[in-house]
mmCIF file of C-alpha atoms in Angstrom:
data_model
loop_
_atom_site.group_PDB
_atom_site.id
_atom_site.type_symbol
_atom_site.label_atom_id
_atom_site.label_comp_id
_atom_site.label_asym_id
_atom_site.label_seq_id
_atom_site.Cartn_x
_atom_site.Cartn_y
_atom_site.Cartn_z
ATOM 1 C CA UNK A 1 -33.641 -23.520 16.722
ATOM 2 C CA UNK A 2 -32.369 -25.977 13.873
ATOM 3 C CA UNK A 3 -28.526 -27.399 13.618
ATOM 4 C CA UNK A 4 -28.942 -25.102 10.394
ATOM 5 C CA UNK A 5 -29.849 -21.829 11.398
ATOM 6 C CA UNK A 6 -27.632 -22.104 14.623
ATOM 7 C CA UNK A 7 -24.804 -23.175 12.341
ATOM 8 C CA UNK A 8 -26.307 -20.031 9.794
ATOM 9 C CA UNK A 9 -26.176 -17.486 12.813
ATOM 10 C CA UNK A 10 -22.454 -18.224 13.909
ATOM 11 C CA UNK A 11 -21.297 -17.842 9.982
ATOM 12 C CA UNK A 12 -23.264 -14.784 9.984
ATOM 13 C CA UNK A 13 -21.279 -13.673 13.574
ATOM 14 C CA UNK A 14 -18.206 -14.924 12.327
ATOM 15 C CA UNK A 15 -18.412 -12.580 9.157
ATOM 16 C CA UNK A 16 -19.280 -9.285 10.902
ATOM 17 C CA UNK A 17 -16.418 -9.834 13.573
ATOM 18 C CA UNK A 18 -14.181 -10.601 10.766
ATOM 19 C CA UNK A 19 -15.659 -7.026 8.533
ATOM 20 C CA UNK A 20 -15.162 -5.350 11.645
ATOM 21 C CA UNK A 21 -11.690 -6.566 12.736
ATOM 22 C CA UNK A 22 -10.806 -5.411 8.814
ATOM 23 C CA UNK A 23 -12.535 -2.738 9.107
ATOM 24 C CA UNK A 24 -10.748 -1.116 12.165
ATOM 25 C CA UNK A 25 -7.209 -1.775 11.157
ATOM 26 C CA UNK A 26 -8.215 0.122 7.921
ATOM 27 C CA UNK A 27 -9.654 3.415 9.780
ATOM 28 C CA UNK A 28 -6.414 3.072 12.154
ATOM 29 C CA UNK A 29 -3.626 3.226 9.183
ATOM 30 C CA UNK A 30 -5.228 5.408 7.380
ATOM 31 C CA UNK A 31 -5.074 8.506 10.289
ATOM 32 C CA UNK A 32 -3.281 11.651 10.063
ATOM 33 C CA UNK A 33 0.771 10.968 8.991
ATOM 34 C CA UNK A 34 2.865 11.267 12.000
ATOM 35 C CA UNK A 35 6.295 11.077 12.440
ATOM 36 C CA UNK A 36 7.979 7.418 12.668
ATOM 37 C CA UNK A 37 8.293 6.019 16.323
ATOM 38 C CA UNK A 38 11.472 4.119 15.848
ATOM 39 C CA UNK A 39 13.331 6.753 13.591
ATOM 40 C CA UNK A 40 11.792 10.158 15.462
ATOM 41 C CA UNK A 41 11.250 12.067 11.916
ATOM 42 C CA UNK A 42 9.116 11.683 8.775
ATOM 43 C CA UNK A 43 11.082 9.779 5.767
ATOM 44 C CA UNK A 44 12.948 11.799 2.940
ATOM 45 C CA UNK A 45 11.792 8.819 0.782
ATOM 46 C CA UNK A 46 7.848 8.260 -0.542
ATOM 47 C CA UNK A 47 7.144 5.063 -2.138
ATOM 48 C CA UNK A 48 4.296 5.404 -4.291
ATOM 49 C CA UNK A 49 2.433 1.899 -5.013
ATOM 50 C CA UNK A 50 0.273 1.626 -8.459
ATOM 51 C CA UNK A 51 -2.440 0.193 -9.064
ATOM 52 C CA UNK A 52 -4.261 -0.256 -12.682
ATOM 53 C CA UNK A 53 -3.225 2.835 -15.073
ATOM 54 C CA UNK A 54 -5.703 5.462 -16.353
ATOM 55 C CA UNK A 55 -8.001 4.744 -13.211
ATOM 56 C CA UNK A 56 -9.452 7.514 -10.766
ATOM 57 C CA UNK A 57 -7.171 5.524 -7.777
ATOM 58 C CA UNK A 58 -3.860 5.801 -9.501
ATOM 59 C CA UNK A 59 -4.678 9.664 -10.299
ATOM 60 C CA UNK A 60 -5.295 10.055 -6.869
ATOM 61 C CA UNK A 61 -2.350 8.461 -5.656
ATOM 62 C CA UNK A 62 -0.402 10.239 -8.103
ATOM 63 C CA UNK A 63 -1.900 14.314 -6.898
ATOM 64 C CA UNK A 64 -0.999 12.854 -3.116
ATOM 65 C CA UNK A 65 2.823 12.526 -3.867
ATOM 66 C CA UNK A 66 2.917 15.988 -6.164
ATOM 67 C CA UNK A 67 1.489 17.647 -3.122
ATOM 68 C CA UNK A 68 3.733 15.982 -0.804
ATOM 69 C CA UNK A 69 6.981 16.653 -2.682
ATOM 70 C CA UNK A 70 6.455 20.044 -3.820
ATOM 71 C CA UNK A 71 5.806 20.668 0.080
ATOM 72 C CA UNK A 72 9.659 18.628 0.860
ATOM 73 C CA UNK A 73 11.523 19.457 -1.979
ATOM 74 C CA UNK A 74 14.167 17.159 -0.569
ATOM 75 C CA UNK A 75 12.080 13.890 -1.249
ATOM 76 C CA UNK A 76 12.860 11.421 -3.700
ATOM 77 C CA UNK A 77 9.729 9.312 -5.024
ATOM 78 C CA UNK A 78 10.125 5.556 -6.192
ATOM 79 C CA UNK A 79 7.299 5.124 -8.552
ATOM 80 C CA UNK A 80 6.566 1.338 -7.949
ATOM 81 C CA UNK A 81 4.445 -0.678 -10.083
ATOM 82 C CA UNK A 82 4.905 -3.454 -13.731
ATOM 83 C CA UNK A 83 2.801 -3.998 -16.555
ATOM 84 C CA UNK A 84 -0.779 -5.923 -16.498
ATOM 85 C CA UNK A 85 -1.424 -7.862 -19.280
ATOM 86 C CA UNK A 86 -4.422 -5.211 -20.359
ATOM 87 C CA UNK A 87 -1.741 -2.208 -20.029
ATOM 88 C CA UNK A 88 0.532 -0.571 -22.544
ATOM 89 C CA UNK A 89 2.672 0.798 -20.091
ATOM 90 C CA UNK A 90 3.863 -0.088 -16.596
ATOM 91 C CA UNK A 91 1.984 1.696 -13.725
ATOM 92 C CA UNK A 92 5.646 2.542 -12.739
ATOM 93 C CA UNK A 93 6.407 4.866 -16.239
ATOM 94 C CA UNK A 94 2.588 5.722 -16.127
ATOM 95 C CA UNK A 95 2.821 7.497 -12.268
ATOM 96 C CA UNK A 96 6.306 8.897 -13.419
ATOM 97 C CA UNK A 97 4.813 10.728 -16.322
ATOM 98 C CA UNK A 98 1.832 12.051 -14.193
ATOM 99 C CA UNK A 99 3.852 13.344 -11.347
ATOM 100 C CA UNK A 100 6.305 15.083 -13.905
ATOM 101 C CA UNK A 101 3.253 16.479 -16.063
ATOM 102 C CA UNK A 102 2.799 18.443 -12.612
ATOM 103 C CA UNK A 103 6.165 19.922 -12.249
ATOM 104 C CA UNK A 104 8.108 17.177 -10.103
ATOM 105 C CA UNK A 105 11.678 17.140 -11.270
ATOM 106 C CA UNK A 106 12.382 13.402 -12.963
ATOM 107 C CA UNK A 107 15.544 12.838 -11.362
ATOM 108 C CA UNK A 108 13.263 12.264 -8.108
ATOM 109 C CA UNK A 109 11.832 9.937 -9.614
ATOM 110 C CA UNK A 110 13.249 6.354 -9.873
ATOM 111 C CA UNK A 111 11.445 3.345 -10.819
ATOM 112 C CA UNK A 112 10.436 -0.577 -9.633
ATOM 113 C CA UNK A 113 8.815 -1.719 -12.647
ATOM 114 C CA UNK A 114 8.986 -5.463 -12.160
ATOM 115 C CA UNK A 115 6.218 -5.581 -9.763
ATOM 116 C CA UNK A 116 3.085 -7.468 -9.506
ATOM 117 C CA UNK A 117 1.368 -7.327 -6.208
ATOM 118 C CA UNK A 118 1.621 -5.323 -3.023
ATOM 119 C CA UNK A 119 4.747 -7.627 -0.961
ATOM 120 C CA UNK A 120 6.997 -7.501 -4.444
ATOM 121 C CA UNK A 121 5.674 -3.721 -4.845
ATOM 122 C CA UNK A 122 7.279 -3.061 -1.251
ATOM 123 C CA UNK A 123 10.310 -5.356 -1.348
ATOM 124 C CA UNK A 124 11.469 -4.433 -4.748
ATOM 125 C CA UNK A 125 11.319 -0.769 -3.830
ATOM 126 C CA UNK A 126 13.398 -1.278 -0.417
ATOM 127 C CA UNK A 127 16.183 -2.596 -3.209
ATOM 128 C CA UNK A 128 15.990 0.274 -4.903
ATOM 129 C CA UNK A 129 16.078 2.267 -1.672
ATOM 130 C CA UNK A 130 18.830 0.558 -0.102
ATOM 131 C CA UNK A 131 20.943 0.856 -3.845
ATOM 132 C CA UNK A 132 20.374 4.664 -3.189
ATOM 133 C CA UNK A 133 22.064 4.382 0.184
ATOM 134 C CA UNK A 134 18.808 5.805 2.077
ATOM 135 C CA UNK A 135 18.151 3.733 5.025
ATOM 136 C CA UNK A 136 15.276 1.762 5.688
ATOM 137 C CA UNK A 137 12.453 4.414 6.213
ATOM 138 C CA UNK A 138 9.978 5.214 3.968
ATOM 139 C CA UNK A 139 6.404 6.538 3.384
ATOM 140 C CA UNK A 140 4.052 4.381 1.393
ATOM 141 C CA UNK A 141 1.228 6.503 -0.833
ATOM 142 C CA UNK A 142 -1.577 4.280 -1.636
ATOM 143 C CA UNK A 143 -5.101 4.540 -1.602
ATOM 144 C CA UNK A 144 -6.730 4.736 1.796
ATOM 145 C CA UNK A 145 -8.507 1.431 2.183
ATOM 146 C CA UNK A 146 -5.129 -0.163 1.516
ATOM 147 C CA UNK A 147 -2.948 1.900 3.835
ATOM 148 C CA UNK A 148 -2.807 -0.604 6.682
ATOM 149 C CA UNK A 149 -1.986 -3.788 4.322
ATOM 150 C CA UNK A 150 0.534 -1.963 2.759
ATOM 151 C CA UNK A 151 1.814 -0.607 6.006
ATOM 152 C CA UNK A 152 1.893 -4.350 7.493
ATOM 153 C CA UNK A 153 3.587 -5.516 4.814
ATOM 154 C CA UNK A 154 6.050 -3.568 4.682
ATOM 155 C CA UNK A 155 7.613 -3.591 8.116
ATOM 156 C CA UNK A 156 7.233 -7.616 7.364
ATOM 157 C CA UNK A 157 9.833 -6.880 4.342
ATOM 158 C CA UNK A 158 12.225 -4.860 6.932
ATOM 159 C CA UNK A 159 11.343 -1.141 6.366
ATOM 160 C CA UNK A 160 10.108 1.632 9.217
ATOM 161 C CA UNK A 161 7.437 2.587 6.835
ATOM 162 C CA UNK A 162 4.377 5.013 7.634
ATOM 163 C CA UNK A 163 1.360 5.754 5.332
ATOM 164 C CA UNK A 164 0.465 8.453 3.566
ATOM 165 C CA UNK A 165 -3.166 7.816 2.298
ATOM 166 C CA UNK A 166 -4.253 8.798 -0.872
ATOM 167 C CA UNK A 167 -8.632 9.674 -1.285
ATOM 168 C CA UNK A 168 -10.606 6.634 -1.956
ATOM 169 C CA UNK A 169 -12.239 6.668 -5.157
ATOM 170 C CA UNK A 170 -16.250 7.035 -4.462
ATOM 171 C CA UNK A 171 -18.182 4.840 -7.432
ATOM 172 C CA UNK A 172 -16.418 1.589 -6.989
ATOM 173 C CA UNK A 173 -15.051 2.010 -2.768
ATOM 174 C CA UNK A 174 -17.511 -0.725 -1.798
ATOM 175 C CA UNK A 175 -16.227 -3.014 -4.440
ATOM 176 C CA UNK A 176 -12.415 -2.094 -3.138
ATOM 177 C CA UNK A 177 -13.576 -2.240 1.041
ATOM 178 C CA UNK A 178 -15.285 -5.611 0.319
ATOM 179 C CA UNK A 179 -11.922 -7.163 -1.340
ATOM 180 C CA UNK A 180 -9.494 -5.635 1.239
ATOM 181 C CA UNK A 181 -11.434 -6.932 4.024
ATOM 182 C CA UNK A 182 -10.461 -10.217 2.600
ATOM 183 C CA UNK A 183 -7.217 -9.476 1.346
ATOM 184 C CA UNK A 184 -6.256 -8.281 4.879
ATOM 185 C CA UNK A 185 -7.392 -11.488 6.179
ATOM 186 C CA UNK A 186 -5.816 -13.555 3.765
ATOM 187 C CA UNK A 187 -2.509 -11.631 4.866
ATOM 188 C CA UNK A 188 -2.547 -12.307 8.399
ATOM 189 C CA UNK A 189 -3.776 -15.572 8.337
ATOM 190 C CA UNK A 190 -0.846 -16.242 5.230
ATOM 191 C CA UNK A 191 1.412 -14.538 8.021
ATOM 192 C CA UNK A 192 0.463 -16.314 11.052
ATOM 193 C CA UNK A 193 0.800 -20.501 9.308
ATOM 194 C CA UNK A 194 3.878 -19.250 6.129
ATOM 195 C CA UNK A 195 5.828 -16.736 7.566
ATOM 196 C CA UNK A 196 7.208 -16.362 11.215
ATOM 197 C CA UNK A 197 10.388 -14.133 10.299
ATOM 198 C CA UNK A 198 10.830 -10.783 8.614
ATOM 199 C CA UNK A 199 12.122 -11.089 5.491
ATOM 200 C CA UNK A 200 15.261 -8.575 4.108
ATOM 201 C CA UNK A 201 15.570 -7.843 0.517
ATOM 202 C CA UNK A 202 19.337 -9.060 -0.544
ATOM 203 C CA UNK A 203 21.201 -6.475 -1.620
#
């Protein structure tokens, strides 16, 4: 066996162990919602992460939270989410208007709109949580595949948060498993050499 094709075989390894390292931690955060460990109940408080407007991922992530708050009419909803370049609206307003089209009271409903990626998404929306005196538990909505990132990163910004995951959307899920595989691994491995502390929003 060549220098090459050993060298070719151990990328190859190296890629599947990393796929299925991924891979797991997705199917693990996205299981059934249980209570929190730390607090003992399930958060009064959904945080519902956006993602591009008018897509079949958003819709789904917006039916998950009208399902889940007409079921605990005593949960509030922070729609988190800014506005792309190629939107006319922030995904914030956008998932706002949706869950309100199906019946969810507005005044539930406060915003994060100055978001632009999953850590500000989750930091910005403990501000808003902690300005609304609520504690520091939460459940994230987001698609599936993205449960455990989101999960991970927020604990990393301070909150006890669990996930509740939203259905993957079908046509384009290998497109969105291949880049959270990476994403997840950028994460951890921007974790592991950047960032050794948990980080607290200031008040």
């Amino acid at each position: 066996m060549t220098l090459l094709a050993i060298f070719i075989y151990i990328l190859f390894s190296l890629l599947v162990f990393a796929f299925a390292i991924a891979t797991g931690a997705m199917l693990f955060a996205a299981r059934r919602l249980q209570p929190d460990r730390i607090t003992g109940h399930i958060p009064d408080t959904l945080i519902l992460l956006g993602c591009k407007i008018r897509t079949r991922s958003i819709e789904s992530r917006i039916r998950t939270a009208a399902d889940w708050m007409k079921d605990h009419p005593d949960t509030i909803c922070i729609c988190s989410g800014g506005q792309g370049k190629d939107e006319d609206i922030s995904e914030a307003e956008y998932m706002k208007e949706g869950l309100t089209a199906q019946g969810i009271d507005w005044k539930r409903l406060p915003m994060e709109r100055n978001s632009t990626n999953t850590r500000e998404n989750l930091a910005l929306s403990h501000r808003v949580i902690a300005s609304l005196g609520r504690g520091d538990s939460a459940i994230i909505i987001t698609s599936a595949f993205h449960c455990y990132r989101a999960v991970f990163l927020g604990r990393r910004e301070g909150l006890h948060c669990l996930a509740l995951p939203a259905p993957n959307p079908r046509k384009s899920f290998l497109f969105f498993y291949a880049r959270e595989v990476v994403a997840i691994w950028v994460t951890w491995l921007g974790e592991f050499f950047f960032r050794s502390n948990y980080r607290r929003p200031k008040s």
